[in-house]
Protein backbone atom coordinates (compact mmCIF):
# COMPACT_ATOMS: atom_id res chain seq x y z
CA UNK A 1 0.00 0.00 0.00
CA UNK A 2 1.43 3.36 -0.99
CA UNK A 3 1.12 5.76 1.91
CA UNK A 4 1.87 8.93 -0.02
CA UNK A 5 -0.88 11.50 -0.42
CA UNK A 6 -1.30 14.86 -2.08
CA UNK A 7 0.10 16.70 0.96
CA UNK A 8 3.45 15.02 0.31
CA UNK A 9 3.40 15.88 -3.41
CA UNK A 10 6.17 18.26 -4.35
CA UNK A 11 7.82 18.11 -0.93
CA UNK A 12 11.27 16.84 -0.08
CA UNK A 13 10.73 13.33 1.29
CA UNK A 14 13.04 11.95 3.94
CA UNK A 15 13.39 8.66 5.78
CA UNK A 16 13.85 9.39 9.48
CA UNK A 17 14.62 6.03 11.07
CA UNK A 18 11.65 3.83 10.03
CA UNK A 19 9.36 6.73 9.11
CA UNK A 20 8.59 8.78 6.00
CA UNK A 21 8.54 12.52 6.59
CA UNK A 22 7.93 15.74 4.70
CA UNK A 23 8.78 19.12 6.18
CA UNK A 24 5.62 21.07 5.40
CA UNK A 25 6.77 24.30 7.06
CA UNK A 26 10.42 24.93 7.90
CA UNK A 27 11.38 26.91 10.98
CA UNK A 28 13.37 29.16 8.62
CA UNK A 29 10.23 30.22 6.71
CA UNK A 30 8.62 32.47 9.31
CA UNK A 31 9.67 34.92 11.97
CA UNK A 32 8.33 32.77 14.84
CA UNK A 33 10.32 29.70 13.77
CA UNK A 34 7.31 27.40 13.56
CA UNK A 35 8.06 23.98 12.04
CA UNK A 36 5.45 21.48 10.81
CA UNK A 37 6.63 17.98 9.89
CA UNK A 38 4.28 15.40 8.40
CA UNK A 39 5.03 11.80 9.36
CA UNK A 40 3.97 8.37 8.12
CA UNK A 41 4.81 6.01 10.94
CA UNK A 42 4.63 2.19 10.92
CA UNK A 43 2.89 -0.01 13.47
CA UNK A 44 4.98 -0.47 16.62
CA UNK A 45 7.24 2.52 15.95
CA UNK A 46 8.39 4.28 19.11
CA UNK A 47 11.06 6.93 19.63
CA UNK A 48 13.27 6.65 22.70
CA UNK A 49 12.07 8.38 25.84
CA UNK A 50 13.37 11.93 25.47
CA UNK A 51 12.99 15.52 26.58
CA UNK A 52 13.20 18.76 24.61
CA UNK A 53 15.11 21.45 26.50
CA UNK A 54 14.06 24.40 24.31
CA UNK A 55 10.73 23.73 22.62
CA UNK A 56 7.30 22.22 23.16
CA UNK A 57 6.33 19.41 20.79
CA UNK A 58 2.75 19.23 19.52
CA UNK A 59 1.42 16.09 17.83
CA UNK A 60 -1.75 16.18 15.72
CA UNK A 61 -3.03 12.75 14.71
CA UNK A 62 -4.46 12.58 11.19
CA UNK A 63 -4.86 8.79 11.01
CA UNK A 64 -4.16 5.88 13.32
CA UNK A 65 -3.91 5.34 17.07
CA UNK A 66 -0.94 6.10 19.32
CA UNK A 67 -0.25 5.59 23.01
CA UNK A 68 1.69 8.53 24.44
CA UNK A 69 3.67 8.63 27.65
CA UNK A 70 4.29 12.17 28.89
CA UNK A 71 5.89 12.76 32.28
CA UNK A 72 5.00 9.21 33.32
CA UNK A 73 1.30 9.45 32.36
CA UNK A 74 -0.16 7.48 29.46
CA UNK A 75 -2.85 8.57 27.03
CA UNK A 76 -4.24 6.83 23.94
CA UNK A 77 -5.17 9.16 21.08
CA UNK A 78 -6.60 8.78 17.60
CA UNK A 79 -7.45 10.70 14.46
CA UNK A 80 -8.43 14.31 15.08
CA UNK A 81 -6.78 14.53 18.50
CA UNK A 82 -3.84 16.73 19.47
CA UNK A 83 -1.25 16.11 22.19
CA UNK A 84 1.16 18.58 23.77
CA UNK A 85 4.52 17.39 25.13
CA UNK A 86 5.77 20.49 26.97
CA UNK A 87 9.47 21.23 26.91
CA UNK A 88 11.24 19.79 29.93
CA UNK A 89 8.87 16.81 30.29
CA UNK A 90 10.01 13.31 29.26
CA UNK A 91 7.86 11.79 26.53
CA UNK A 92 7.54 9.07 23.92
CA UNK A 93 4.80 7.20 22.08
CA UNK A 94 4.10 3.92 20.34
CA UNK A 95 1.96 3.41 17.23
CA UNK A 96 -0.78 0.93 18.15
CA UNK A 97 -2.86 0.86 14.96
CA UNK A 98 -1.92 -2.05 12.64
CA UNK A 99 -2.11 0.23 9.59
CA UNK A 100 0.39 2.65 11.12
CA UNK A 101 -0.22 6.34 11.73
CA UNK A 102 -0.18 9.66 9.90
CA UNK A 103 0.69 12.65 12.08
CA UNK A 104 1.85 16.24 12.12
CA UNK A 105 4.51 17.39 14.56
CA UNK A 106 4.67 21.10 15.34
CA UNK A 107 7.59 22.78 17.12
CA UNK A 108 8.92 26.30 17.50
CA UNK A 109 12.58 26.89 16.88
CA UNK A 110 15.01 24.94 14.76
CA UNK A 111 16.23 22.29 17.22
CA UNK A 112 13.88 19.45 16.30
CA UNK A 113 13.91 20.21 12.57
CA UNK A 114 17.71 20.42 12.48
CA UNK A 115 18.07 17.10 14.30
CA UNK A 116 15.53 15.40 12.01
CA UNK A 117 17.21 16.71 8.86
CA UNK A 118 20.68 15.61 10.03
CA UNK A 119 19.46 12.18 11.14
CA UNK A 120 17.46 11.51 7.96
CA UNK A 121 18.33 10.33 4.49
CA UNK A 122 16.57 11.09 1.20
CA UNK A 123 13.63 8.75 0.63
CA UNK A 124 14.34 6.38 -2.25
CA UNK A 125 10.59 6.10 -2.96
CA UNK A 126 7.48 7.86 -1.58
CA UNK A 127 6.62 5.25 1.06
CA UNK A 128 7.99 3.86 4.31
CA UNK A 129 11.58 2.62 4.25
CA UNK A 130 12.38 -1.04 4.85
CA UNK A 131 12.03 -1.77 8.57
CA UNK A 132 15.38 -1.97 10.34
CA UNK A 133 16.34 -2.32 13.98
CA UNK A 134 18.73 0.42 15.03
CA UNK A 135 22.37 -0.58 15.32
CA UNK A 136 24.51 0.63 18.24
CA UNK A 137 26.14 3.07 15.82
CA UNK A 138 22.76 4.45 14.74
CA UNK A 139 21.70 4.88 18.38
CA UNK A 140 24.96 6.67 19.21
CA UNK A 141 24.60 8.99 16.20
CA UNK A 142 20.97 9.84 17.04
CA UNK A 143 21.86 10.45 20.70
CA UNK A 144 24.67 12.80 19.64
CA UNK A 145 22.50 14.69 17.13
CA UNK A 146 19.74 15.06 19.70
CA UNK A 147 22.14 16.40 22.34
CA UNK A 148 23.56 18.91 19.83
CA UNK A 149 20.00 20.16 19.20
CA UNK A 150 18.55 20.55 22.68
CA UNK A 151 17.04 17.05 23.02
CA UNK A 152 18.15 14.57 25.66
CA UNK A 153 17.60 10.83 25.25
CA UNK A 154 16.54 9.46 28.64
CA UNK A 155 15.56 5.86 27.99
CA UNK A 156 14.44 3.23 25.53
CA UNK A 157 11.40 3.31 23.26
CA UNK A 158 8.07 2.00 24.56
CA UNK A 159 7.65 -1.73 24.12
PDB file of C-alpha atoms in Angstrom:
ATOM      1  CA  UNK A   1       0.000   0.000   0.000  1.00  0.00           C
ATOM      2  CA  UNK A   2       1.427   3.359  -0.992  1.00  0.00           C
ATOM      3  CA  UNK A   3       1.122   5.763   1.906  1.00  0.00           C
ATOM      4  CA  UNK A   4       1.869   8.925  -0.024  1.00  0.00           C
ATOM      5  CA  UNK A   5      -0.880  11.497  -0.415  1.00  0.00           C
ATOM      6  CA  UNK A   6      -1.299  14.863  -2.083  1.00  0.00           C
ATOM      7  CA  UNK A   7       0.097  16.702   0.965  1.00  0.00           C
ATOM      8  CA  UNK A   8       3.447  15.023   0.311  1.00  0.00           C
ATOM      9  CA  UNK A   9       3.399  15.877  -3.406  1.00  0.00           C
ATOM     10  CA  UNK A  10       6.174  18.261  -4.353  1.00  0.00           C
ATOM     11  CA  UNK A  11       7.816  18.110  -0.929  1.00  0.00           C
ATOM     12  CA  UNK A  12      11.272  16.837  -0.080  1.00  0.00           C
ATOM     13  CA  UNK A  13      10.734  13.326   1.285  1.00  0.00           C
ATOM     14  CA  UNK A  14      13.045  11.950   3.939  1.00  0.00           C
ATOM     15  CA  UNK A  15      13.392   8.665   5.782  1.00  0.00           C
ATOM     16  CA  UNK A  16      13.850   9.388   9.476  1.00  0.00           C
ATOM     17  CA  UNK A  17      14.619   6.029  11.073  1.00  0.00           C
ATOM     18  CA  UNK A  18      11.652   3.833  10.028  1.00  0.00           C
ATOM     19  CA  UNK A  19       9.360   6.733   9.114  1.00  0.00           C
ATOM     20  CA  UNK A  20       8.593   8.780   6.004  1.00  0.00           C
ATOM     21  CA  UNK A  21       8.540  12.525   6.588  1.00  0.00           C
ATOM     22  CA  UNK A  22       7.934  15.736   4.700  1.00  0.00           C
ATOM     23  CA  UNK A  23       8.777  19.120   6.184  1.00  0.00           C
ATOM     24  CA  UNK A  24       5.618  21.073   5.399  1.00  0.00           C
ATOM     25  CA  UNK A  25       6.772  24.304   7.062  1.00  0.00           C
ATOM     26  CA  UNK A  26      10.419  24.927   7.904  1.00  0.00           C
ATOM     27  CA  UNK A  27      11.380  26.913  10.983  1.00  0.00           C
ATOM     28  CA  UNK A  28      13.367  29.159   8.617  1.00  0.00           C
ATOM     29  CA  UNK A  29      10.226  30.217   6.708  1.00  0.00           C
ATOM     30  CA  UNK A  30       8.619  32.467   9.310  1.00  0.00           C
ATOM     31  CA  UNK A  31       9.673  34.918  11.973  1.00  0.00           C
ATOM     32  CA  UNK A  32       8.329  32.773  14.836  1.00  0.00           C
ATOM     33  CA  UNK A  33      10.324  29.703  13.773  1.00  0.00           C
ATOM     34  CA  UNK A  34       7.306  27.396  13.564  1.00  0.00           C
ATOM     35  CA  UNK A  35       8.057  23.983  12.041  1.00  0.00           C
ATOM     36  CA  UNK A  36       5.452  21.479  10.813  1.00  0.00           C
ATOM     37  CA  UNK A  37       6.628  17.984   9.893  1.00  0.00           C
ATOM     38  CA  UNK A  38       4.279  15.403   8.395  1.00  0.00           C
ATOM     39  CA  UNK A  39       5.031  11.798   9.360  1.00  0.00           C
ATOM     40  CA  UNK A  40       3.974   8.372   8.116  1.00  0.00           C
ATOM     41  CA  UNK A  41       4.806   6.008  10.944  1.00  0.00           C
ATOM     42  CA  UNK A  42       4.632   2.186  10.918  1.00  0.00           C
ATOM     43  CA  UNK A  43       2.887  -0.014  13.471  1.00  0.00           C
ATOM     44  CA  UNK A  44       4.984  -0.467  16.619  1.00  0.00           C
ATOM     45  CA  UNK A  45       7.241   2.520  15.953  1.00  0.00           C
ATOM     46  CA  UNK A  46       8.390   4.284  19.110  1.00  0.00           C
ATOM     47  CA  UNK A  47      11.064   6.928  19.629  1.00  0.00           C
ATOM     48  CA  UNK A  48      13.270   6.648  22.697  1.00  0.00           C
ATOM     49  CA  UNK A  49      12.072   8.382  25.842  1.00  0.00           C
ATOM     50  CA  UNK A  50      13.375  11.927  25.469  1.00  0.00           C
ATOM     51  CA  UNK A  51      12.988  15.521  26.584  1.00  0.00           C
ATOM     52  CA  UNK A  52      13.204  18.760  24.607  1.00  0.00           C
ATOM     53  CA  UNK A  53      15.114  21.454  26.504  1.00  0.00           C
ATOM     54  CA  UNK A  54      14.055  24.397  24.315  1.00  0.00           C
ATOM     55  CA  UNK A  55      10.731  23.728  22.618  1.00  0.00           C
ATOM     56  CA  UNK A  56       7.302  22.221  23.156  1.00  0.00           C
ATOM     57  CA  UNK A  57       6.329  19.414  20.790  1.00  0.00           C
ATOM     58  CA  UNK A  58       2.754  19.227  19.518  1.00  0.00           C
ATOM     59  CA  UNK A  59       1.424  16.085  17.827  1.00  0.00           C
ATOM     60  CA  UNK A  60      -1.745  16.177  15.719  1.00  0.00           C
ATOM     61  CA  UNK A  61      -3.028  12.752  14.707  1.00  0.00           C
ATOM     62  CA  UNK A  62      -4.458  12.584  11.191  1.00  0.00           C
ATOM     63  CA  UNK A  63      -4.859   8.793  11.010  1.00  0.00           C
ATOM     64  CA  UNK A  64      -4.156   5.883  13.324  1.00  0.00           C
ATOM     65  CA  UNK A  65      -3.915   5.345  17.068  1.00  0.00           C
ATOM     66  CA  UNK A  66      -0.944   6.101  19.322  1.00  0.00           C
ATOM     67  CA  UNK A  67      -0.246   5.589  23.007  1.00  0.00           C
ATOM     68  CA  UNK A  68       1.686   8.530  24.444  1.00  0.00           C
ATOM     69  CA  UNK A  69       3.672   8.631  27.652  1.00  0.00           C
ATOM     70  CA  UNK A  70       4.294  12.167  28.891  1.00  0.00           C
ATOM     71  CA  UNK A  71       5.885  12.762  32.278  1.00  0.00           C
ATOM     72  CA  UNK A  72       4.996   9.211  33.321  1.00  0.00           C
ATOM     73  CA  UNK A  73       1.301   9.449  32.356  1.00  0.00           C
ATOM     74  CA  UNK A  74      -0.163   7.478  29.461  1.00  0.00           C
ATOM     75  CA  UNK A  75      -2.850   8.565  27.030  1.00  0.00           C
ATOM     76  CA  UNK A  76      -4.239   6.828  23.939  1.00  0.00           C
ATOM     77  CA  UNK A  77      -5.169   9.155  21.076  1.00  0.00           C
ATOM     78  CA  UNK A  78      -6.597   8.779  17.595  1.00  0.00           C
ATOM     79  CA  UNK A  79      -7.455  10.702  14.458  1.00  0.00           C
ATOM     80  CA  UNK A  80      -8.426  14.309  15.075  1.00  0.00           C
ATOM     81  CA  UNK A  81      -6.777  14.528  18.504  1.00  0.00           C
ATOM     82  CA  UNK A  82      -3.836  16.726  19.465  1.00  0.00           C
ATOM     83  CA  UNK A  83      -1.252  16.114  22.185  1.00  0.00           C
ATOM     84  CA  UNK A  84       1.161  18.583  23.775  1.00  0.00           C
ATOM     85  CA  UNK A  85       4.515  17.388  25.129  1.00  0.00           C
ATOM     86  CA  UNK A  86       5.774  20.488  26.969  1.00  0.00           C
ATOM     87  CA  UNK A  87       9.467  21.234  26.911  1.00  0.00           C
ATOM     88  CA  UNK A  88      11.236  19.788  29.927  1.00  0.00           C
ATOM     89  CA  UNK A  89       8.870  16.806  30.291  1.00  0.00           C
ATOM     90  CA  UNK A  90      10.008  13.312  29.260  1.00  0.00           C
ATOM     91  CA  UNK A  91       7.865  11.785  26.529  1.00  0.00           C
ATOM     92  CA  UNK A  92       7.540   9.067  23.925  1.00  0.00           C
ATOM     93  CA  UNK A  93       4.798   7.201  22.077  1.00  0.00           C
ATOM     94  CA  UNK A  94       4.100   3.918  20.343  1.00  0.00           C
ATOM     95  CA  UNK A  95       1.961   3.406  17.233  1.00  0.00           C
ATOM     96  CA  UNK A  96      -0.780   0.929  18.149  1.00  0.00           C
ATOM     97  CA  UNK A  97      -2.858   0.856  14.962  1.00  0.00           C
ATOM     98  CA  UNK A  98      -1.925  -2.047  12.637  1.00  0.00           C
ATOM     99  CA  UNK A  99      -2.112   0.231   9.589  1.00  0.00           C
ATOM    100  CA  UNK A 100       0.393   2.651  11.121  1.00  0.00           C
ATOM    101  CA  UNK A 101      -0.216   6.341  11.729  1.00  0.00           C
ATOM    102  CA  UNK A 102      -0.177   9.665   9.900  1.00  0.00           C
ATOM    103  CA  UNK A 103       0.695  12.652  12.083  1.00  0.00           C
ATOM    104  CA  UNK A 104       1.849  16.235  12.124  1.00  0.00           C
ATOM    105  CA  UNK A 105       4.506  17.391  14.562  1.00  0.00           C
ATOM    106  CA  UNK A 106       4.670  21.103  15.337  1.00  0.00           C
ATOM    107  CA  UNK A 107       7.587  22.780  17.124  1.00  0.00           C
ATOM    108  CA  UNK A 108       8.922  26.305  17.502  1.00  0.00           C
ATOM    109  CA  UNK A 109      12.583  26.890  16.879  1.00  0.00           C
ATOM    110  CA  UNK A 110      15.010  24.942  14.764  1.00  0.00           C
ATOM    111  CA  UNK A 111      16.232  22.291  17.223  1.00  0.00           C
ATOM    112  CA  UNK A 112      13.878  19.449  16.298  1.00  0.00           C
ATOM    113  CA  UNK A 113      13.909  20.209  12.570  1.00  0.00           C
ATOM    114  CA  UNK A 114      17.712  20.416  12.481  1.00  0.00           C
ATOM    115  CA  UNK A 115      18.074  17.099  14.301  1.00  0.00           C
ATOM    116  CA  UNK A 116      15.534  15.405  12.013  1.00  0.00           C
ATOM    117  CA  UNK A 117      17.214  16.712   8.864  1.00  0.00           C
ATOM    118  CA  UNK A 118      20.681  15.612  10.027  1.00  0.00           C
ATOM    119  CA  UNK A 119      19.457  12.176  11.138  1.00  0.00           C
ATOM    120  CA  UNK A 120      17.462  11.505   7.963  1.00  0.00           C
ATOM    121  CA  UNK A 121      18.332  10.333   4.489  1.00  0.00           C
ATOM    122  CA  UNK A 122      16.573  11.094   1.200  1.00  0.00           C
ATOM    123  CA  UNK A 123      13.633   8.750   0.631  1.00  0.00           C
ATOM    124  CA  UNK A 124      14.337   6.383  -2.255  1.00  0.00           C
ATOM    125  CA  UNK A 125      10.586   6.096  -2.960  1.00  0.00           C
ATOM    126  CA  UNK A 126       7.477   7.855  -1.579  1.00  0.00           C
ATOM    127  CA  UNK A 127       6.621   5.247   1.059  1.00  0.00           C
ATOM    128  CA  UNK A 128       7.987   3.863   4.310  1.00  0.00           C
ATOM    129  CA  UNK A 129      11.575   2.618   4.254  1.00  0.00           C
ATOM    130  CA  UNK A 130      12.384  -1.037   4.852  1.00  0.00           C
ATOM    131  CA  UNK A 131      12.031  -1.771   8.575  1.00  0.00           C
ATOM    132  CA  UNK A 132      15.376  -1.967  10.342  1.00  0.00           C
ATOM    133  CA  UNK A 133      16.342  -2.321  13.980  1.00  0.00           C
ATOM    134  CA  UNK A 134      18.725   0.422  15.029  1.00  0.00           C
ATOM    135  CA  UNK A 135      22.366  -0.580  15.323  1.00  0.00           C
ATOM    136  CA  UNK A 136      24.513   0.626  18.242  1.00  0.00           C
ATOM    137  CA  UNK A 137      26.142   3.075  15.817  1.00  0.00           C
ATOM    138  CA  UNK A 138      22.758   4.454  14.741  1.00  0.00           C
ATOM    139  CA  UNK A 139      21.696   4.880  18.382  1.00  0.00           C
ATOM    140  CA  UNK A 140      24.960   6.673  19.210  1.00  0.00           C
ATOM    141  CA  UNK A 141      24.598   8.987  16.199  1.00  0.00           C
ATOM    142  CA  UNK A 142      20.965   9.841  17.039  1.00  0.00           C
ATOM    143  CA  UNK A 143      21.857  10.448  20.701  1.00  0.00           C
ATOM    144  CA  UNK A 144      24.667  12.801  19.645  1.00  0.00           C
ATOM    145  CA  UNK A 145      22.496  14.688  17.127  1.00  0.00           C
ATOM    146  CA  UNK A 146      19.735  15.058  19.696  1.00  0.00           C
ATOM    147  CA  UNK A 147      22.140  16.397  22.341  1.00  0.00           C
ATOM    148  CA  UNK A 148      23.558  18.905  19.834  1.00  0.00           C
ATOM    149  CA  UNK A 149      20.003  20.159  19.198  1.00  0.00           C
ATOM    150  CA  UNK A 150      18.545  20.547  22.681  1.00  0.00           C
ATOM    151  CA  UNK A 151      17.038  17.055  23.020  1.00  0.00           C
ATOM    152  CA  UNK A 152      18.150  14.568  25.657  1.00  0.00           C
ATOM    153  CA  UNK A 153      17.603  10.828  25.252  1.00  0.00           C
ATOM    154  CA  UNK A 154      16.543   9.463  28.642  1.00  0.00           C
ATOM    155  CA  UNK A 155      15.559   5.864  27.993  1.00  0.00           C
ATOM    156  CA  UNK A 156      14.438   3.229  25.533  1.00  0.00           C
ATOM    157  CA  UNK A 157      11.398   3.312  23.264  1.00  0.00           C
ATOM    158  CA  UNK A 158       8.073   1.997  24.560  1.00  0.00           C
ATOM    159  CA  UNK A 159       7.648  -1.727  24.125  1.00  0.00           C
TER     160      UNK A 159
END
